[in-house]
mmCIF file of C-alpha atoms and ligand atoms in Angstrom:
data_model
loop_
_atom_site.group_PDB
_atom_site.id
_atom_site.type_symbol
_atom_site.label_atom_id
_atom_site.label_comp_id
_atom_site.label_asym_id
_atom_site.label_seq_id
_atom_site.Cartn_x
_atom_site.Cartn_y
_atom_site.Cartn_z
ATOM 1 C CA MET L 1 92.220 60.690 123.306
ATOM 2 C CA PRO L 2 91.517 63.461 120.775
ATOM 3 C CA VAL L 3 94.409 65.116 118.986
ATOM 4 C CA THR L 4 94.991 68.561 120.552
ATOM 5 C CA VAL L 5 95.355 71.460 118.120
ATOM 6 C CA PHE L 6 96.268 74.958 119.269
ATOM 7 C CA PHE L 7 95.040 77.571 116.784
ATOM 8 C CA ALA L 8 97.674 80.295 117.249
ATOM 9 C CA ALA L 9 96.730 82.520 114.339
ATOM 10 C CA GLY L 10 94.756 85.332 115.958
ATOM 11 C CA PRO L 11 91.084 86.037 116.712
ATOM 12 C CA ALA L 12 90.064 87.182 113.208
ATOM 13 C CA ASN L 13 91.480 84.025 111.623
ATOM 14 C CA TRP L 14 89.884 81.937 114.373
ATOM 15 C CA GLU L 15 86.437 83.206 113.367
ATOM 16 C CA GLU L 16 87.158 82.454 109.714
ATOM 17 C CA TYR L 17 88.923 79.109 110.095
ATOM 18 C CA ARG L 18 87.294 77.363 113.066
ATOM 19 C CA ASP L 19 84.348 75.850 111.168
ATOM 20 C CA PRO L 20 86.212 74.929 107.947
ATOM 21 C CA LEU L 21 88.987 73.301 109.998
ATOM 22 C CA ASN L 22 86.574 71.301 112.132
ATOM 23 C CA THR L 23 84.765 70.184 108.966
ATOM 24 C CA ALA L 24 88.064 69.142 107.360
ATOM 25 C CA PHE L 25 89.135 67.236 110.499
ATOM 26 C CA ALA L 26 85.836 65.323 110.489
ATOM 27 C CA GLU L 27 86.156 64.577 106.761
ATOM 28 C CA ALA L 28 89.687 63.245 107.361
ATOM 29 C CA GLY L 29 88.347 60.960 110.088
ATOM 30 C CA LEU L 30 90.293 62.784 112.816
ATOM 31 C CA ASP L 31 89.129 63.173 116.410
ATOM 32 C CA VAL L 32 90.424 66.675 117.179
ATOM 33 C CA ALA L 33 90.021 69.065 120.100
ATOM 34 C CA MET L 34 90.951 72.505 118.757
ATOM 35 C CA SER L 35 91.153 75.708 120.758
ATOM 36 C CA ASP L 36 92.511 79.222 120.282
ATOM 37 C CA ARG L 37 94.105 78.919 123.759
ATOM 38 C CA ALA L 38 96.734 76.564 125.127
ATOM 39 C CA ASP L 39 96.510 76.587 128.913
ATOM 40 C CA ASN L 40 98.734 73.513 129.036
ATOM 41 C CA PRO L 41 101.447 73.737 126.327
ATOM 42 C CA LEU L 42 102.561 70.180 127.135
ATOM 43 C CA SER L 43 99.269 68.802 125.827
ATOM 44 C CA VAL L 44 99.513 70.462 122.400
ATOM 45 C CA ASP L 45 100.013 68.023 119.494
ATOM 46 C CA TYR L 46 99.929 70.539 116.596
ATOM 47 C CA ILE L 47 100.039 74.317 116.292
ATOM 48 C CA VAL L 48 98.188 76.029 113.439
ATOM 49 C CA PHE L 49 100.098 79.269 113.130
ATOM 50 C CA ALA L 50 100.085 82.713 111.542
ATOM 51 C CA PRO L 51 102.486 85.487 112.557
ATOM 52 C CA GLY L 52 100.950 88.202 114.696
ATOM 53 C CA GLY L 53 102.186 87.927 118.229
ATOM 54 C CA ILE L 54 100.026 85.058 119.542
ATOM 55 C CA ILE L 55 103.137 83.046 120.350
ATOM 56 C CA GLU L 56 106.764 83.963 119.817
ATOM 57 C CA ASP L 57 108.250 81.229 122.015
ATOM 58 C CA PHE L 58 107.667 77.674 120.772
ATOM 59 C CA GLY L 59 109.907 76.234 123.510
ATOM 60 C CA PRO L 60 107.132 75.177 125.924
ATOM 61 C CA TYR L 61 105.354 73.070 123.260
ATOM 62 C CA VAL L 62 107.728 70.147 123.703
ATOM 63 C CA ASN L 63 105.225 67.516 122.563
ATOM 64 C CA CYS L 64 104.101 69.436 119.475
ATOM 65 C CA LYS L 65 104.624 67.244 116.409
ATOM 66 C CA ALA L 66 104.451 70.045 113.826
ATOM 67 C CA VAL L 67 103.795 73.751 113.387
ATOM 68 C CA LEU L 68 101.450 74.222 110.426
ATOM 69 C CA ASN L 69 101.725 77.711 108.951
ATOM 70 C CA LEU L 70 98.557 79.157 107.417
ATOM 71 C CA TRP L 71 100.524 81.270 104.941
ATOM 72 C CA ALA L 72 102.918 80.316 102.109
ATOM 73 C CA GLY L 73 105.764 82.639 103.148
ATOM 74 C CA VAL L 74 107.755 81.687 106.250
ATOM 75 C CA GLU L 75 110.475 84.352 106.384
ATOM 76 C CA ARG L 76 109.359 85.551 109.827
ATOM 77 C CA LEU L 77 109.315 82.015 111.250
ATOM 78 C CA VAL L 78 112.492 80.395 109.948
ATOM 79 C CA THR L 79 114.700 82.698 111.998
ATOM 80 C CA ASN L 80 112.898 81.940 115.300
ATOM 81 C CA PRO L 81 115.446 79.912 117.344
ATOM 82 C CA THR L 82 112.736 78.537 119.667
ATOM 83 C CA LEU L 83 110.981 76.792 116.781
ATOM 84 C CA THR L 84 112.567 73.354 116.671
ATOM 85 C CA GLN L 85 109.445 71.404 115.681
ATOM 86 C CA PRO L 86 108.891 70.436 112.014
ATOM 87 C CA LEU L 87 107.470 73.460 110.158
ATOM 88 C CA ALA L 88 105.090 73.106 107.212
ATOM 89 C CA ARG L 89 104.106 76.042 105.029
ATOM 90 C CA MET L 90 100.862 76.443 103.107
ATOM 91 C CA VAL L 91 100.505 75.066 99.613
ATOM 92 C CA ASP L 92 96.892 74.821 98.507
ATOM 93 C CA TRP L 93 95.045 74.947 95.244
ATOM 94 C CA GLY L 94 93.031 78.051 96.169
ATOM 95 C CA LEU L 95 96.231 80.003 96.834
ATOM 96 C CA THR L 96 97.796 78.769 93.606
ATOM 97 C CA GLU L 97 94.750 79.576 91.469
ATOM 98 C CA GLY L 98 94.577 83.052 92.982
ATOM 99 C CA MET L 99 98.227 83.727 92.176
ATOM 100 C CA VAL L 100 97.916 82.423 88.619
ATOM 101 C CA GLU L 101 94.965 84.760 88.015
ATOM 102 C CA TYR L 102 96.853 87.746 89.473
ATOM 103 C CA VAL L 103 99.985 87.074 87.423
ATOM 104 C CA VAL L 104 98.168 86.398 84.149
ATOM 105 C CA GLY L 105 95.928 89.445 84.635
ATOM 106 C CA HIS L 106 98.802 91.835 85.271
ATOM 107 C CA VAL L 107 101.011 90.367 82.542
ATOM 108 C CA LEU L 108 98.169 90.769 80.038
ATOM 109 C CA ARG L 109 97.497 94.336 81.176
ATOM 110 C CA HIS L 110 101.050 95.342 80.328
ATOM 111 C CA HIS L 111 101.377 93.108 77.285
ATOM 112 C CA LEU L 112 98.233 94.529 75.680
ATOM 113 C CA GLY L 113 98.932 98.105 76.770
ATOM 114 C CA MET L 114 95.440 98.262 78.272
ATOM 115 C CA ASP L 115 96.140 101.441 80.263
ATOM 116 C CA ALA L 116 96.444 103.544 77.130
ATOM 117 C CA HIS L 117 92.872 102.666 76.146
ATOM 118 C CA ILE L 118 91.359 102.717 79.632
ATOM 119 C CA HIS L 119 92.786 106.182 80.349
ATOM 120 C CA GLY L 120 92.698 107.510 76.781
ATOM 121 C CA GLN L 121 88.988 107.697 75.918
ATOM 122 C CA ASP L 122 89.371 111.122 74.305
ATOM 123 C CA GLY L 123 87.596 110.744 70.980
ATOM 124 C CA VAL L 124 90.797 110.146 69.014
ATOM 125 C CA TRP L 125 90.901 106.920 66.951
ATOM 126 C CA ARG L 126 94.462 105.601 67.421
ATOM 127 C CA ASN L 127 94.846 102.268 65.696
ATOM 128 C CA SER L 128 98.432 102.445 64.567
ATOM 129 C CA VAL L 129 100.036 100.838 67.640
ATOM 130 C CA LEU L 130 99.292 97.161 67.988
ATOM 131 C CA PRO L 131 100.763 94.952 70.700
ATOM 132 C CA PRO L 132 102.947 92.076 69.535
ATOM 133 C CA LEU L 133 101.582 88.581 69.943
ATOM 134 C CA ALA L 134 102.278 86.906 73.253
ATOM 135 C CA ARG L 135 104.751 84.594 71.497
ATOM 136 C CA GLU L 136 106.869 87.700 70.804
ATOM 137 C CA ARG L 137 106.899 88.921 74.441
ATOM 138 C CA PRO L 138 109.535 87.149 76.588
ATOM 139 C CA VAL L 139 108.581 86.824 80.247
ATOM 140 C CA ALA L 140 110.914 85.969 83.151
ATOM 141 C CA MET L 141 109.580 83.970 86.073
ATOM 142 C CA LEU L 142 111.971 84.341 89.007
ATOM 143 C CA GLY L 143 111.067 81.418 91.251
ATOM 144 C CA LEU L 144 109.828 78.117 89.860
ATOM 145 C CA GLY L 145 108.149 76.704 92.958
ATOM 146 C CA GLU L 146 104.466 76.005 93.516
ATOM 147 C CA LEU L 147 103.324 79.461 92.485
ATOM 148 C CA GLY L 148 106.006 80.303 89.936
ATOM 149 C CA GLN L 149 105.577 77.067 87.993
ATOM 150 C CA ALA L 150 101.788 77.295 87.956
ATOM 151 C CA SER L 151 101.947 80.915 86.760
ATOM 152 C CA ALA L 152 104.605 80.071 84.164
ATOM 153 C CA ARG L 153 102.493 77.229 82.784
ATOM 154 C CA ALA L 154 99.466 79.500 82.463
ATOM 155 C CA LEU L 155 101.573 82.040 80.553
ATOM 156 C CA THR L 156 103.039 79.414 78.232
ATOM 157 C CA ALA L 157 99.482 78.220 77.530
ATOM 158 C CA LEU L 158 98.902 81.735 76.142
ATOM 159 C CA ASN L 159 102.108 81.355 74.071
ATOM 160 C CA PHE L 160 104.339 83.704 76.083
ATOM 161 C CA PRO L 161 107.946 82.450 75.897
ATOM 162 C CA VAL L 162 108.733 81.973 79.600
ATOM 163 C CA MET L 163 112.265 81.859 80.974
ATOM 164 C CA GLY L 164 112.381 80.582 84.527
ATOM 165 C CA TRP L 165 115.035 81.019 87.194
ATOM 166 C CA SER L 166 115.391 78.942 90.340
ATOM 167 C CA ARG L 167 117.970 77.910 92.927
ATOM 168 C CA SER L 168 118.296 74.334 91.678
ATOM 169 C CA PRO L 169 118.476 73.495 87.949
ATOM 170 C CA LYS L 170 115.176 72.261 86.492
ATOM 171 C CA THR L 171 113.719 70.777 83.344
ATOM 172 C CA ILE L 172 110.107 71.795 82.735
ATOM 173 C CA ASP L 173 108.199 71.317 79.475
ATOM 174 C CA SER L 174 107.858 74.534 77.439
ATOM 175 C CA ILE L 175 109.778 76.630 79.978
ATOM 176 C CA GLU L 176 113.404 77.600 79.408
ATOM 177 C CA CYS L 177 114.911 76.973 82.847
ATOM 178 C CA HIS L 178 117.971 78.687 84.311
ATOM 179 C CA SER L 179 119.755 78.906 87.632
ATOM 180 C CA GLU L 180 122.714 80.639 89.280
ATOM 181 C CA GLU L 181 124.048 84.119 88.571
ATOM 182 C CA ALA L 182 124.716 83.547 84.869
ATOM 183 C CA GLY L 183 121.165 82.240 84.453
ATOM 184 C CA LEU L 184 119.719 85.302 86.148
ATOM 185 C CA LYS L 185 121.668 87.580 83.845
ATOM 186 C CA HIS L 186 120.503 85.612 80.794
ATOM 187 C CA VAL L 187 116.876 85.780 81.873
ATOM 188 C CA LEU L 188 116.796 89.429 82.938
ATOM 189 C CA SER L 189 118.624 90.670 79.869
ATOM 190 C CA ARG L 190 115.890 89.210 77.626
ATOM 191 C CA ALA L 191 112.706 89.664 79.657
ATOM 192 C CA GLU L 192 110.246 92.387 78.713
ATOM 193 C CA ILE L 193 108.157 91.420 81.747
ATOM 194 C CA ALA L 194 109.654 89.915 84.938
ATOM 195 C CA VAL L 195 107.493 88.281 87.593
ATOM 196 C CA LEU L 196 109.019 87.774 91.062
ATOM 197 C CA LEU L 197 107.775 84.680 92.879
ATOM 198 C CA LEU L 198 110.740 84.035 95.131
ATOM 199 C CA PRO L 199 110.695 83.601 98.906
ATOM 200 C CA LEU L 200 112.478 86.186 101.027
ATOM 201 C CA THR L 201 115.786 84.748 102.251
ATOM 202 C CA ASP L 202 119.271 86.106 102.914
ATOM 203 C CA GLU L 203 120.099 85.200 99.301
ATOM 204 C CA THR L 204 117.091 86.857 97.660
ATOM 205 C CA ARG L 205 116.946 90.089 99.702
ATOM 206 C CA ASP L 206 117.655 93.082 97.394
ATOM 207 C CA LEU L 207 118.101 90.711 94.453
ATOM 208 C CA ILE L 208 116.565 93.239 92.062
ATOM 209 C CA ASN L 209 119.049 96.069 92.516
ATOM 210 C CA ALA L 210 120.295 98.863 90.255
ATOM 211 C CA GLU L 211 122.736 96.599 88.423
ATOM 212 C CA ARG L 212 120.119 93.956 87.637
ATOM 213 C CA LEU L 213 117.464 96.498 86.651
ATOM 214 C CA ALA L 214 120.007 97.940 84.214
ATOM 215 C CA MET L 215 120.400 94.493 82.594
ATOM 216 C CA MET L 216 116.766 94.445 81.483
ATOM 217 C CA PRO L 217 115.582 95.694 78.091
ATOM 218 C CA LYS L 218 114.628 99.391 78.273
ATOM 219 C CA GLY L 219 111.003 99.844 79.281
ATOM 220 C CA ALA L 220 110.665 96.374 80.836
ATOM 221 C CA VAL L 221 107.920 95.755 83.392
ATOM 222 C CA ILE L 222 108.371 94.311 86.898
ATOM 223 C CA ILE L 223 105.519 92.456 88.613
ATOM 224 C CA ASN L 224 106.235 91.579 92.251
ATOM 225 C CA PRO L 225 103.777 89.415 94.175
ATOM 226 C CA GLY L 226 106.701 87.684 95.995
ATOM 227 C CA ARG L 227 108.032 89.796 98.872
ATOM 228 C CA GLY L 228 108.819 93.518 99.071
ATOM 229 C CA PRO L 229 112.500 93.278 100.073
ATOM 230 C CA LEU L 230 113.309 91.280 96.914
ATOM 231 C CA ILE L 231 113.573 94.723 95.295
ATOM 232 C CA ASP L 232 115.762 97.674 96.270
ATOM 233 C CA ASP L 233 113.022 100.354 96.366
ATOM 234 C CA ASN L 234 115.306 103.303 95.646
ATOM 235 C CA ALA L 235 116.941 101.525 92.724
ATOM 236 C CA LEU L 236 113.507 100.741 91.290
ATOM 237 C CA LEU L 237 112.316 104.341 91.652
ATOM 238 C CA ALA L 238 115.481 105.589 89.932
ATOM 239 C CA ALA L 239 115.057 103.068 87.097
ATOM 240 C CA LEU L 240 111.412 104.088 86.647
ATOM 241 C CA ASP L 241 112.323 107.790 86.579
ATOM 242 C CA ALA L 242 115.062 107.122 84.021
ATOM 243 C CA GLY L 243 112.678 105.141 81.787
ATOM 244 C CA GLN L 244 114.805 102.004 82.155
ATOM 245 C CA ILE L 245 111.816 100.287 83.758
ATOM 246 C CA GLY L 246 108.472 101.090 82.139
ATOM 247 C CA HIS L 247 106.154 100.082 84.977
ATOM 248 C CA ALA L 248 106.159 98.198 88.274
ATOM 249 C CA THR L 249 103.125 96.401 89.633
ATOM 250 C CA LEU L 250 103.821 95.715 93.303
ATOM 251 C CA ASP L 251 101.702 93.653 95.702
ATOM 252 C CA VAL L 252 104.194 93.331 98.562
ATOM 253 C CA PHE L 253 106.330 95.883 100.393
ATOM 254 C CA ARG L 254 109.064 96.277 103.007
ATOM 255 C CA THR L 255 106.492 97.873 105.299
ATOM 256 C CA GLU L 256 102.867 96.733 105.096
ATOM 257 C CA PRO L 257 100.471 98.468 104.952
ATOM 258 C CA LEU L 258 102.515 100.640 102.578
ATOM 259 C CA PRO L 259 102.796 104.043 104.363
ATOM 260 C CA ALA L 260 100.582 106.736 102.809
ATOM 261 C CA ASP L 261 103.585 108.962 102.099
ATOM 262 C CA HIS L 262 105.612 106.252 100.322
ATOM 263 C CA PRO L 263 106.649 107.447 96.831
ATOM 264 C CA PHE L 264 105.230 104.271 95.240
ATOM 265 C CA TRP L 265 101.663 105.501 95.859
ATOM 266 C CA ALA L 266 102.027 108.675 93.802
ATOM 267 C CA HIS L 267 104.390 107.378 91.142
ATOM 268 C CA PRO L 268 102.691 107.341 87.712
ATOM 269 C CA LYS L 269 104.573 104.197 86.695
ATOM 270 C CA VAL L 270 103.797 102.165 89.817
ATOM 271 C CA THR L 271 100.653 100.175 90.520
ATOM 272 C CA VAL L 272 100.189 99.275 94.178
ATOM 273 C CA THR L 273 97.975 96.338 95.074
ATOM 274 C CA PRO L 274 97.528 95.748 98.827
ATOM 275 C CA HIS L 275 98.994 92.233 99.268
ATOM 276 C CA ILE L 276 95.966 90.647 97.648
ATOM 277 C CA ALA L 277 97.636 88.621 94.894
ATOM 278 C CA ALA L 278 96.692 85.320 96.498
ATOM 279 C CA ASP L 279 95.112 84.670 99.853
ATOM 280 C CA THR L 280 94.978 81.406 101.766
ATOM 281 C CA ARG L 281 91.341 80.285 101.461
ATOM 282 C CA PRO L 282 89.830 78.634 104.545
ATOM 283 C CA SER L 283 87.976 75.905 102.640
ATOM 284 C CA SER L 284 90.931 74.611 100.618
ATOM 285 C CA SER L 285 93.705 75.268 103.160
ATOM 286 C CA SER L 286 91.779 73.538 105.976
ATOM 287 C CA GLN L 287 91.995 70.322 103.957
ATOM 288 C CA VAL L 288 95.786 70.737 103.743
ATOM 289 C CA ILE L 289 96.067 71.250 107.516
ATOM 290 C CA ALA L 290 93.851 68.221 108.179
ATOM 291 C CA GLU L 291 95.858 66.069 105.778
ATOM 292 C CA ASN L 292 99.102 67.010 107.522
ATOM 293 C CA ILE L 293 97.643 66.121 110.927
ATOM 294 C CA ARG L 294 96.385 62.834 109.503
ATOM 295 C CA ARG L 295 99.894 62.139 108.227
ATOM 296 C CA GLY L 296 101.447 63.025 111.571
ATOM 297 C CA GLU L 297 99.098 60.655 113.381
ATOM 298 C CA ALA L 298 99.805 57.889 110.839
ATOM 299 C CA ASP L 299 103.591 58.390 111.070
ATOM 300 C CA GLU L 300 103.681 59.435 107.420
ATOM 301 C CA PRO L 301 105.936 62.278 106.190
ATOM 302 C CA PHE L 302 104.433 65.768 106.454
ATOM 303 C CA LEU L 303 103.623 67.707 103.287
ATOM 304 C CA HIS L 304 105.301 71.028 102.402
ATOM 305 C CA LEU L 305 108.004 70.954 105.058
ATOM 306 C CA VAL L 306 110.255 73.992 105.212
ATOM 307 C CA ASP L 307 114.001 73.433 104.926
ATOM 308 C CA ARG L 308 115.279 75.847 107.542
ATOM 309 C CA SER L 309 118.849 75.723 106.251
ATOM 310 C CA ARG L 310 117.620 77.180 102.912
ATOM 311 C CA GLY L 311 115.165 79.547 104.589
ATOM 312 C CA TYR L 312 112.090 78.416 102.631
HETATM 313 P P1 LIG N 1 108.253 77.703 96.722
HETATM 314 O O1 LIG N 1 109.088 77.489 97.923
HETATM 315 O O2 LIG N 1 107.429 76.590 96.213
HETATM 316 O O3 LIG N 1 109.172 78.182 95.507
HETATM 317 C C1 LIG N 1 110.212 79.088 95.673
HETATM 318 C C2 LIG N 1 111.011 79.173 94.387
HETATM 319 O O4 LIG N 1 112.025 80.161 94.550
HETATM 320 C C3 LIG N 1 111.707 77.858 94.054
HETATM 321 O O5 LIG N 1 111.703 77.636 92.665
HETATM 322 C C4 LIG N 1 113.131 78.111 94.543
HETATM 323 O O6 LIG N 1 114.124 77.372 93.874
HETATM 324 C C5 LIG N 1 113.287 79.575 94.202
HETATM 325 N N1 LIG N 1 114.364 80.169 94.986
HETATM 326 C C6 LIG N 1 114.485 80.250 96.334
HETATM 327 N N2 LIG N 1 115.659 80.838 96.666
HETATM 328 C C7 LIG N 1 116.285 81.107 95.506
HETATM 329 C C8 LIG N 1 117.536 81.680 95.176
HETATM 330 N N3 LIG N 1 118.385 82.105 96.117
HETATM 331 N N4 LIG N 1 117.867 81.798 93.878
HETATM 332 C C9 LIG N 1 117.041 81.357 92.913
HETATM 333 N N5 LIG N 1 115.829 80.801 93.151
HETATM 334 C C10 LIG N 1 115.464 80.683 94.429
HETATM 335 O O7 LIG N 1 107.365 78.981 97.039
HETATM 336 P P2 LIG N 1 105.931 79.373 96.419
HETATM 337 O O8 LIG N 1 106.022 79.304 94.942
HETATM 338 O O9 LIG N 1 104.856 78.629 97.103
HETATM 339 O O10 LIG N 1 105.822 80.890 96.913
HETATM 340 C C11 LIG N 1 106.767 81.855 96.517
HETATM 341 C C12 LIG N 1 106.590 83.112 97.354
HETATM 342 O O11 LIG N 1 105.414 83.804 96.970
HETATM 343 C C13 LIG N 1 106.389 82.882 98.857
HETATM 344 O O12 LIG N 1 107.612 82.624 99.513
HETATM 345 C C14 LIG N 1 105.782 84.189 99.284
HETATM 346 O O13 LIG N 1 106.809 85.094 99.615
HETATM 347 C C15 LIG N 1 105.058 84.690 98.027
HETATM 348 N N6 LIG N 1 103.600 84.686 98.182
HETATM 349 C C16 LIG N 1 102.916 85.865 98.020
HETATM 350 C C17 LIG N 1 101.558 85.924 98.125
HETATM 351 C C18 LIG N 1 100.828 87.184 97.885
HETATM 352 O O14 LIG N 1 99.605 87.241 98.095
HETATM 353 N N7 LIG N 1 101.465 88.231 97.437
HETATM 354 C C19 LIG N 1 100.778 84.715 98.463
HETATM 355 C C20 LIG N 1 101.579 83.524 98.601
HETATM 356 C C21 LIG N 1 102.930 83.521 98.465
HETATM 357 P P3 LIG N 1 114.151 75.752 93.945
HETATM 358 O O15 LIG N 1 113.001 75.315 93.073
HETATM 359 O O16 LIG N 1 115.453 75.390 93.399
HETATM 360 O O17 LIG N 1 113.939 75.399 95.399
#
């Protein structure tokens, strides 16, 4: 009997993912029957999922061995009381490489002060202001998971001193690691650039509030490719207006798409990118989905399981 996979991630994703997934299943030696419909929920072995209203109630899928999320963030899934099956989130090299490139690119933009030259082509030769070397520019990485660690390593390879902050204490070569409230204070009070790569949970919502923005060195830069609600928007706008924060590069927002009348769009010290920091790529992520189904069929532990008690 083939393994039955219900692709519950919407029609646009179905077009994009159907062929790469079927290729990955074949390469993994799996006999899979995959459909974007589930007329008989009892027959479903695995659900490939993305939020978007295809299914809200996981209750009928009583034989489903795992729900395999296409995206890295799971904040909209972990609170669903009907989801009792094991839940795996997406970790794949394409996603990680994309995030590393986004983070390094935006850190370098601010570190080198590129905007002044890009927008200042006015015939005046200004060579008196040089950026410091990367080794003199402390960077905070809030979140030391898959994406935070990879981004931190890329920054340390360029000699940025990186201070990391995570829920559990860590030891990572060349990265000064901190945890808990005192660690956050230590990191923020020294960071000229802070990158947010935390999941959205009850504990991280509104983490970057007025008090914590005030801890940072004057003129510090915030880069947020994590989740919009990690930051208190009004506190950030006030800190930008006061000059406490020099610039914010934001990829994620409380409401997406960011409404056209949101003050972030027009603010001279805010750069909005439209949730493009890192996308799940069909070719690489299909291999991750196939590997998890192979593991499920072989009674091996699933990869990248979400701990619902932590919320990520
Ligand atoms: P991981 O789960 O691998 O890492 C999360 C990190 O955050 C861990 O280091 C974890 O600590 C830390 N953390 C969680 N809660 C807390 C807390 N309360 N206090 C301190 N640290 C905490 O996630 P990823 O690195 O894969 O992804 C991070 C986030 O990036 C995703 O949740 C998603 O929101 C976002 N994302 C954004 C994308 C975009 O395009 N903009 C694309 C993909 C992801 P510990 O190590 O102790 O568990």
